[in-house]
Amino acid sequence: LPINWAIRCLRPLASGDGANPGDTARDKPLSAVHAVRYLTLAYDRYTHTRKHFERSIRDRFVLCDRYPARETGVMDSRRLPPDRGSWFVRKLAAWENALYERIPEPDLVVRLHVPEDVAVERNRARIKPGKESDDALRTRYARNAGLTYASRHYAEIDTSGQLDETLIEIKTVLWGHIAGEGDLHADETH
């Protein structure tokens, strides 16, 4: 797809020194290259989400591993503050914001949560080249703590236990939601 090609081409230009790809627009100067990259990413997320939402309308069950939060500058969400940068960057930020606003609200958000120390220990045990340092992980953890989501229902699951126990809890929440049962939050505070 042309959008994916554009993202691949812009990624090296927009990532600076590449030290922390999780850095947000609020942490560094906003350039037009960054803004174009974030706008193309927003468009890609919008088109994929719309496609899957249309499937869910046709009585299909759609499961996504990520969904945009309400906050700006956090993982998997809008990145461009509407009041920073040149007039061109602010215009791109307005377009990016409009795309995220048009992403359909999910019926259920299940947020998987793990305590920070457990996340650091698990990261240390991972065998992956170029994985995040402890400090980078702690910074990203703090930045993404307390995110809120626009959804009809919300559940939070602690994943610090054993994998098989966590999977059972996730399945229980999902099947309970499908059956119209379960202990889900149905308010706007998530």
Short mmCIF file of C-alpha atoms in Angstrom, two decimals:
data_model
loop_
_atom_site.label_atom_id
_atom_site.label_comp_id
_atom_site.label_asym_id
_atom_site.label_seq_id
_atom_site.Cartn_x
_atom_site.Cartn_y
_atom_site.Cartn_z
CA LEU A 1 0.00 0.00 0.00
CA PRO A 2 1.22 3.53 -0.71
CA ILE A 3 0.64 4.60 2.90
CA ASN A 4 2.74 1.74 4.26
CA TRP A 5 5.47 2.57 1.76
CA ALA A 6 5.41 6.23 2.85
CA ILE A 7 5.68 5.24 6.51
CA ARG A 8 8.66 2.98 5.77
CA CYS A 9 10.36 5.78 3.84
CA LEU A 10 9.68 8.45 6.47
CA ARG A 11 10.51 6.33 9.53
CA PRO A 12 14.33 6.74 9.24
CA LEU A 13 13.98 10.47 8.69
CA ALA A 14 11.59 11.01 11.56
CA SER A 15 13.27 8.85 14.15
CA GLY A 16 16.27 11.13 14.76
CA ASP A 17 19.02 9.10 16.39
CA GLY A 18 16.66 6.17 16.90
CA ALA A 19 17.51 5.94 20.59
CA ASN A 20 13.91 5.60 21.67
CA PRO A 21 11.29 5.02 19.02
CA GLY A 22 8.62 5.46 21.71
CA ASP A 23 9.41 9.17 22.08
CA THR A 24 6.40 11.32 21.48
CA ALA A 25 5.97 14.56 19.66
CA ARG A 26 5.77 16.37 23.00
CA ASP A 27 9.37 15.37 23.76
CA LYS A 28 11.09 16.73 20.68
CA PRO A 29 10.72 19.56 18.20
CA LEU A 30 7.93 19.04 15.72
CA SER A 31 9.10 18.86 12.14
CA ALA A 32 7.01 18.54 9.01
CA VAL A 33 8.57 15.10 8.46
CA HIS A 34 7.38 13.95 11.89
CA ALA A 35 3.94 15.39 11.25
CA VAL A 36 3.60 13.67 7.86
CA ARG A 37 4.74 10.40 9.38
CA TYR A 38 2.17 10.63 12.19
CA LEU A 39 -0.57 11.67 9.77
CA THR A 40 0.11 8.67 7.50
CA LEU A 41 0.11 6.41 10.54
CA ALA A 42 -3.24 7.87 11.65
CA TYR A 43 -4.67 7.29 8.18
CA ASP A 44 -3.42 3.70 8.19
CA ARG A 45 -4.96 3.07 11.64
CA TYR A 46 -8.22 4.71 10.60
CA THR A 47 -8.61 2.63 7.41
CA HIS A 48 -7.75 -0.64 9.15
CA THR A 49 -10.09 0.08 12.04
CA ARG A 50 -12.97 1.07 9.74
CA LYS A 51 -12.52 -2.13 7.74
CA HIS A 52 -12.65 -4.28 10.87
CA PHE A 53 -15.51 -2.28 12.38
CA GLU A 54 -17.57 -2.97 9.24
CA ARG A 55 -16.93 -6.68 9.79
CA SER A 56 -18.18 -6.41 13.37
CA ILE A 57 -21.39 -4.78 12.13
CA ARG A 58 -22.00 -7.93 10.08
CA ASP A 59 -22.14 -10.05 13.27
CA ARG A 60 -18.47 -10.88 13.25
CA PHE A 61 -16.24 -10.91 16.29
CA VAL A 62 -13.19 -8.66 15.80
CA LEU A 63 -10.29 -8.73 18.24
CA CYS A 64 -7.56 -6.06 18.06
CA ASP A 65 -4.38 -6.15 20.07
CA ARG A 66 -4.16 -2.35 20.26
CA TYR A 67 -6.57 0.57 20.15
CA PRO A 68 -6.02 4.33 20.40
CA ALA A 69 -6.34 5.95 23.80
CA ARG A 70 -7.90 9.38 24.28
CA GLU A 71 -4.60 11.00 25.24
CA THR A 72 -2.24 12.67 22.77
CA GLY A 73 1.39 11.60 22.50
CA VAL A 74 1.05 8.12 23.97
CA MET A 75 1.47 4.65 22.52
CA ASP A 76 -0.91 3.82 19.64
CA SER A 77 -2.67 7.20 19.77
CA ARG A 78 -2.63 10.60 18.16
CA ARG A 79 0.82 12.15 18.41
CA LEU A 80 0.56 15.75 17.25
CA PRO A 81 -0.51 18.42 19.73
CA PRO A 82 -2.81 20.85 17.88
CA ASP A 83 -1.07 23.95 19.24
CA ARG A 84 2.61 23.28 18.43
CA GLY A 85 4.74 23.75 15.36
CA SER A 86 4.40 25.76 12.19
CA TRP A 87 1.03 26.47 10.55
CA PHE A 88 1.66 23.46 8.29
CA VAL A 89 2.36 21.13 11.22
CA ARG A 90 -0.72 22.46 13.06
CA LYS A 91 -2.83 21.75 9.95
CA LEU A 92 -1.47 18.19 9.77
CA ALA A 93 -2.20 17.84 13.49
CA ALA A 94 -5.82 18.89 12.85
CA TRP A 95 -6.12 16.25 10.11
CA GLU A 96 -4.52 13.62 12.34
CA ASN A 97 -6.93 14.49 15.16
CA ALA A 98 -9.91 14.29 12.77
CA LEU A 99 -8.87 10.79 11.67
CA TYR A 100 -8.59 9.58 15.26
CA GLU A 101 -11.96 11.14 16.10
CA ARG A 102 -13.51 9.13 13.25
CA ILE A 103 -12.17 5.79 14.52
CA PRO A 104 -15.22 3.88 15.75
CA GLU A 105 -15.65 3.33 19.47
CA PRO A 106 -15.07 -0.32 20.41
CA ASP A 107 -17.70 -2.26 22.26
CA LEU A 108 -15.14 -3.55 24.77
CA VAL A 109 -11.61 -2.57 25.76
CA VAL A 110 -9.67 -5.12 27.78
CA ARG A 111 -6.56 -3.47 29.17
CA LEU A 112 -3.84 -5.90 30.15
CA HIS A 113 -1.82 -4.50 33.03
CA VAL A 114 1.35 -5.64 34.74
CA PRO A 115 3.21 -3.93 37.61
CA GLU A 116 6.24 -1.93 36.48
CA ASP A 117 8.81 -4.13 38.24
CA VAL A 118 7.33 -7.27 36.65
CA ALA A 119 7.47 -5.60 33.23
CA VAL A 120 11.15 -4.74 33.75
CA GLU A 121 12.00 -8.29 34.86
CA ARG A 122 10.16 -9.81 31.90
CA ASN A 123 11.95 -7.44 29.54
CA ARG A 124 15.31 -8.46 30.96
CA ALA A 125 14.46 -12.12 30.33
CA ARG A 126 13.48 -11.50 26.69
CA ILE A 127 15.85 -12.63 23.98
CA LYS A 128 15.51 -9.81 21.49
CA PRO A 129 18.17 -7.68 19.81
CA GLY A 130 17.77 -3.96 20.51
CA LYS A 131 15.25 -4.38 23.33
CA GLU A 132 14.54 -1.40 25.57
CA SER A 133 16.75 -0.58 28.52
CA ASP A 134 15.27 -0.64 32.02
CA ASP A 135 15.15 3.17 32.07
CA ALA A 136 13.48 3.40 28.66
CA LEU A 137 10.90 0.82 29.69
CA ARG A 138 10.19 2.64 32.97
CA THR A 139 9.79 5.93 31.07
CA ARG A 140 7.35 4.38 28.59
CA TYR A 141 5.51 2.64 31.43
CA ALA A 142 5.03 5.95 33.28
CA ARG A 143 4.00 7.76 30.10
CA ASN A 144 1.32 5.16 29.32
CA ALA A 145 -0.02 4.66 32.85
CA GLY A 146 -3.58 5.76 33.41
CA LEU A 147 -4.64 5.92 29.77
CA THR A 148 -8.34 6.29 29.07
CA TYR A 149 -10.34 4.79 26.22
CA ALA A 150 -13.63 5.65 24.58
CA SER A 151 -15.53 2.38 24.70
CA ARG A 152 -18.91 1.08 25.73
CA HIS A 153 -17.41 -1.41 28.20
CA TYR A 154 -14.03 -1.72 29.87
CA ALA A 155 -12.17 -4.43 31.79
CA GLU A 156 -8.69 -4.41 33.25
CA ILE A 157 -6.75 -7.63 33.80
CA ASP A 158 -3.59 -8.03 35.86
CA THR A 159 -1.18 -10.15 33.81
CA SER A 160 1.49 -10.58 36.47
CA GLY A 161 0.42 -14.19 37.13
CA GLN A 162 1.02 -17.31 35.10
CA LEU A 163 0.22 -17.22 31.40
CA ASP A 164 -2.39 -19.98 31.54
CA GLU A 165 -4.24 -18.22 34.40
CA THR A 166 -4.16 -14.92 32.51
CA LEU A 167 -5.52 -16.54 29.35
CA ILE A 168 -8.41 -18.06 31.30
CA GLU A 169 -9.23 -14.66 32.79
CA ILE A 170 -9.13 -12.98 29.36
CA LYS A 171 -11.36 -15.67 27.86
CA THR A 172 -13.77 -15.38 30.77
CA VAL A 173 -14.09 -11.62 30.24
CA LEU A 174 -14.54 -11.97 26.46
CA TRP A 175 -17.09 -14.80 26.61
CA GLY A 176 -18.90 -13.11 29.48
CA HIS A 177 -19.17 -9.96 27.41
CA ILE A 178 -20.45 -11.85 24.38
CA ALA A 179 -23.05 -13.59 26.57
CA GLY A 180 -24.04 -10.30 28.19
CA GLU A 181 -22.66 -11.29 31.58
CA GLY A 182 -19.61 -10.40 33.55
CA ASP A 183 -18.30 -7.59 35.71
CA LEU A 184 -17.47 -4.90 33.17
CA HIS A 185 -17.39 -1.17 33.74
CA ALA A 186 -19.97 0.63 31.62
CA ASP A 187 -19.07 4.21 32.42
CA GLU A 188 -16.99 7.02 30.93
CA THR A 189 -14.13 6.87 33.46
CA HIS A 190 -11.95 4.43 31.58
#
